[in-house]
mmCIF file of C-alpha atoms in Angstrom:
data_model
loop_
_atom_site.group_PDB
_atom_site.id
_atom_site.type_symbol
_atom_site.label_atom_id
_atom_site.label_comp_id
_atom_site.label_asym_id
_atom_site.label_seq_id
_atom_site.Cartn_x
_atom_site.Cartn_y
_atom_site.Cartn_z
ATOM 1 C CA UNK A 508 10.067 44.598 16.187
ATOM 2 C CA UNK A 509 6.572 43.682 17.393
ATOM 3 C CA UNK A 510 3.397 42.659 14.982
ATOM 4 C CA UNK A 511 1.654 46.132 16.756
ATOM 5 C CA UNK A 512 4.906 48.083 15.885
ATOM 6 C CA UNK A 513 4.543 46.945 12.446
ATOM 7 C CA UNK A 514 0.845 46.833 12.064
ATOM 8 C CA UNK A 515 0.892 50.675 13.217
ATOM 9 C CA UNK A 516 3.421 51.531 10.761
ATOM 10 C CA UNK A 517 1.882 49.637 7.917
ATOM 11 C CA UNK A 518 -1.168 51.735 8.740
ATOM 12 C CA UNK A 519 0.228 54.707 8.560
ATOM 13 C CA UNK A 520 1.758 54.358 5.119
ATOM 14 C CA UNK A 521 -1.672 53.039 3.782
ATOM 15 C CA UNK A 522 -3.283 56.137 5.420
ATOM 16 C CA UNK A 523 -0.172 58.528 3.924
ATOM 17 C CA UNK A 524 -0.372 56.483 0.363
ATOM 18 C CA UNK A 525 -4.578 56.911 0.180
ATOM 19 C CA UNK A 526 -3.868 60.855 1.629
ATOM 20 C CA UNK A 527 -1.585 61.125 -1.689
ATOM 21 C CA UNK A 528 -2.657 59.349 -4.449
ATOM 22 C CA UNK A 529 -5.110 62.193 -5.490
ATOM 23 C CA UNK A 530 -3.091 64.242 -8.295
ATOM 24 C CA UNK A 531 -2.624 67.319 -9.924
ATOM 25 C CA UNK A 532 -5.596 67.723 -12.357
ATOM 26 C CA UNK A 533 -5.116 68.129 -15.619
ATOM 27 C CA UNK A 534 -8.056 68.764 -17.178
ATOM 28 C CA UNK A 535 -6.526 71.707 -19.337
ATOM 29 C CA UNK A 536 -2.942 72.115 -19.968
ATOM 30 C CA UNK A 537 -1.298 75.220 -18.251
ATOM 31 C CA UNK A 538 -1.043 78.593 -19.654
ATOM 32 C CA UNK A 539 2.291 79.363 -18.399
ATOM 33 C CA UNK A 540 5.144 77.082 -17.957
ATOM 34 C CA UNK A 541 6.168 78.186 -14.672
ATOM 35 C CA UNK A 542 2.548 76.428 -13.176
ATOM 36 C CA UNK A 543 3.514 73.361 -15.164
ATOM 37 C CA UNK A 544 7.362 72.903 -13.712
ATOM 38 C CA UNK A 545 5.577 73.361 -10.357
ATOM 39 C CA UNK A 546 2.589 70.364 -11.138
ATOM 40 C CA UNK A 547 5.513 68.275 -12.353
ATOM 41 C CA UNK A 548 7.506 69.338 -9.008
ATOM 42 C CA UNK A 549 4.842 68.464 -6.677
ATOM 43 C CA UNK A 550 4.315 64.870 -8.621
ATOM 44 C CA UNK A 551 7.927 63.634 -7.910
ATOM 45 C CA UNK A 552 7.537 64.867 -5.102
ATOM 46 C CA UNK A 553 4.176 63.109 -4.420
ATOM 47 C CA UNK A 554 5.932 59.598 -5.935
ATOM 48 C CA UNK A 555 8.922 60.097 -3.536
ATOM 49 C CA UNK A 556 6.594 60.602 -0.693
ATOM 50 C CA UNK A 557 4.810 57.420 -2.134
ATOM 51 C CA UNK A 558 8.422 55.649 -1.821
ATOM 52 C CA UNK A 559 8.930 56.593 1.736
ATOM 53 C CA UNK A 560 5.143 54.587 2.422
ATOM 54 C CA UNK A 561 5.886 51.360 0.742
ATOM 55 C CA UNK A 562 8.948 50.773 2.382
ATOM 56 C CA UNK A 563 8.260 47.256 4.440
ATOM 57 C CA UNK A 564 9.469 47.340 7.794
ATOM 58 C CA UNK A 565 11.929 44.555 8.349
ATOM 59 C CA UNK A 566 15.822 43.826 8.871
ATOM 60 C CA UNK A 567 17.325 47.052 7.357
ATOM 61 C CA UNK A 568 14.241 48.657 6.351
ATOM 62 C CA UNK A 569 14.909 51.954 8.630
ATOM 63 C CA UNK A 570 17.873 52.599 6.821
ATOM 64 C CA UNK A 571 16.081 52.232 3.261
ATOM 65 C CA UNK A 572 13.622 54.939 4.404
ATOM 66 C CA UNK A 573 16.236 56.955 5.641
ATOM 67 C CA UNK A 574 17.727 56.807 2.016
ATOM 68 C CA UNK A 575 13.985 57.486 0.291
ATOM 69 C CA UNK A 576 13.565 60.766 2.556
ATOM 70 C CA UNK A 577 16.403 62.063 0.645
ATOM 71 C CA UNK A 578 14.981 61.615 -2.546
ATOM 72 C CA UNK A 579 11.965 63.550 -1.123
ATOM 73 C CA UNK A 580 14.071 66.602 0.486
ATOM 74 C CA UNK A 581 15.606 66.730 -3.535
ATOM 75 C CA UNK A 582 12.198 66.950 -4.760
ATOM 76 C CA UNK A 583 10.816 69.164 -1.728
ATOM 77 C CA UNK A 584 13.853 71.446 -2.920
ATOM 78 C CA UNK A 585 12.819 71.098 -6.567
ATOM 79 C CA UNK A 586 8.917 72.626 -5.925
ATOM 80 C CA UNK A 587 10.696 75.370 -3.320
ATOM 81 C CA UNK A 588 13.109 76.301 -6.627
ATOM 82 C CA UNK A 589 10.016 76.348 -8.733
ATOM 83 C CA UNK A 590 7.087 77.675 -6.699
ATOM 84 C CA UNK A 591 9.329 80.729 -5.964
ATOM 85 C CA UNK A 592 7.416 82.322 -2.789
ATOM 86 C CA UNK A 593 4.140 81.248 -3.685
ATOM 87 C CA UNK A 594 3.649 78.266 -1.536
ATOM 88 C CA UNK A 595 5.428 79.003 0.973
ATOM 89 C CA UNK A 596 3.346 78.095 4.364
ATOM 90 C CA UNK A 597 2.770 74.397 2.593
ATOM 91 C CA UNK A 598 6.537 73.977 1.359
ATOM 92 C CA UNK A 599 7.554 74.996 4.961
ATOM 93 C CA UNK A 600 5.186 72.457 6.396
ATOM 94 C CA UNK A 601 6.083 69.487 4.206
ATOM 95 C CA UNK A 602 10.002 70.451 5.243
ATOM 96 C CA UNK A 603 8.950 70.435 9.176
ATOM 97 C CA UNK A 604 7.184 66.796 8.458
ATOM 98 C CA UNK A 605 9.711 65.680 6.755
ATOM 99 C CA UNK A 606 12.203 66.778 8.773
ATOM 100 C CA UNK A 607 10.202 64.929 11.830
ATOM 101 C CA UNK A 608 10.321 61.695 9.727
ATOM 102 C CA UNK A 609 13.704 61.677 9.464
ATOM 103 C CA UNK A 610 14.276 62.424 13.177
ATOM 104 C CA UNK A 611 11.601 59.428 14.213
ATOM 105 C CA UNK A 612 14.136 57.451 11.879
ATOM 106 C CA UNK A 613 16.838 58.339 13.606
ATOM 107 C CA UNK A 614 15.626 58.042 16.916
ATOM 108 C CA UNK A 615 13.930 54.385 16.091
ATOM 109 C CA UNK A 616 17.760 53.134 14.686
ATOM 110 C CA UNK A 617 19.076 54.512 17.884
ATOM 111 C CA UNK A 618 16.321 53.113 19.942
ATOM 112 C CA UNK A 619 14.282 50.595 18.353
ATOM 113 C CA UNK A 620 11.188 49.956 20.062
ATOM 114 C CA UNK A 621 7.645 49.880 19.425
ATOM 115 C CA UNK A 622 7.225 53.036 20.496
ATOM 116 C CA UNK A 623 9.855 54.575 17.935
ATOM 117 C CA UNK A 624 8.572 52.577 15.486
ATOM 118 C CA UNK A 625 4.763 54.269 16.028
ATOM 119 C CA UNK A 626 6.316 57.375 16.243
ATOM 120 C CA UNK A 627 7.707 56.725 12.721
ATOM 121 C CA UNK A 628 4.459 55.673 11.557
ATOM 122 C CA UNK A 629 2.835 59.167 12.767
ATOM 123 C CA UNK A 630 5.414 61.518 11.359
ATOM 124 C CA UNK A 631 4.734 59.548 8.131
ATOM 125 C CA UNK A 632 1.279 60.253 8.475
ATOM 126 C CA UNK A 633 1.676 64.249 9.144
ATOM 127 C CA UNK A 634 4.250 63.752 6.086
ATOM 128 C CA UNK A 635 0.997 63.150 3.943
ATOM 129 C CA UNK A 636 -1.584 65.530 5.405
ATOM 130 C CA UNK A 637 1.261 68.666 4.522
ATOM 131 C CA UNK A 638 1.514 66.883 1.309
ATOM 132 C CA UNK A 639 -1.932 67.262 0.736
ATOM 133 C CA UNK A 640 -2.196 70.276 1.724
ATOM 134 C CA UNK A 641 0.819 71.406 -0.679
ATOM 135 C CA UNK A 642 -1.404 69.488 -3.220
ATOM 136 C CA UNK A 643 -4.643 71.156 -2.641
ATOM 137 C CA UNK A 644 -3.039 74.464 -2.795
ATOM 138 C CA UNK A 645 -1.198 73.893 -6.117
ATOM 139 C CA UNK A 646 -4.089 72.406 -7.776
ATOM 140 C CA UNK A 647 -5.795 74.906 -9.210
ATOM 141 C CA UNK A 648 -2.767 76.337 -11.435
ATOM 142 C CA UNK A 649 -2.506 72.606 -12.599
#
């Protein structure tokens, strides 16, 4: 793996990680519990997501990210289970991300190359901006 493969990559994760680390609000607590089990669902999922961009890329490390993403589809399933139909468009668009992650994975364990490697790096990156936008949307029932 090259230092540009890695540097890319790297980048991407701090750009996912700073795209994330802005929570639920909690300024007052919920008035139903159904708003509250889907806050909590979107913060796992937010600190599995977090997992996936930490992961340092070096002997092995594709297969450790390939094992975090499936922490993230249980918690992606988790806010689907609790948001019912309401946030639909953003679930559906953190699924297709992370969906694409896993298949840059793939492709980069198949084929590693630089190239694979900063195409891992950018589905990580459109990983975050649906996760924001899942955030932004739930956010104001939190």
């Amino acid at each position: 793996m090259t230092n540009r493969a890695t540097a890319l990559f790297l980048a991407g994760g701090a750009l996912l990680l700073a795209t994330i680390t802005a929570g639920c609000a909690q300024d007052e607590p919920p008035a139903q519990d159904e708003p509250a089990a889907v806050c909590s669902a979107v913060d796992s999922l937010k600190a599995s997501v977090e997992d996936v961009t930490t992961v340092d890329l070096d002997q092995g490390a594709l297969a450790e990210l390939q094992d975090k993403l499936t922490q993230v589809q249980s918690d992606l399933g988790k806010v689907k289970d609790d948001a019912k139909d309401e946030y639909d468009t953003e679930i559906d668009a953190v699924e297709q991300a992370a969906a694409s992650v896993g298949s840059s994975v793939n492709a980069a364990t198949t084929s590693p190359s630089a190239q694979a490697i900063a195409d891992v790096g950018t589905a990580v990156q459109a990983l975050g901006a649906a996760l924001r936008a899942l955030d932004d949307a739930v956010e104001s029932t939190c």
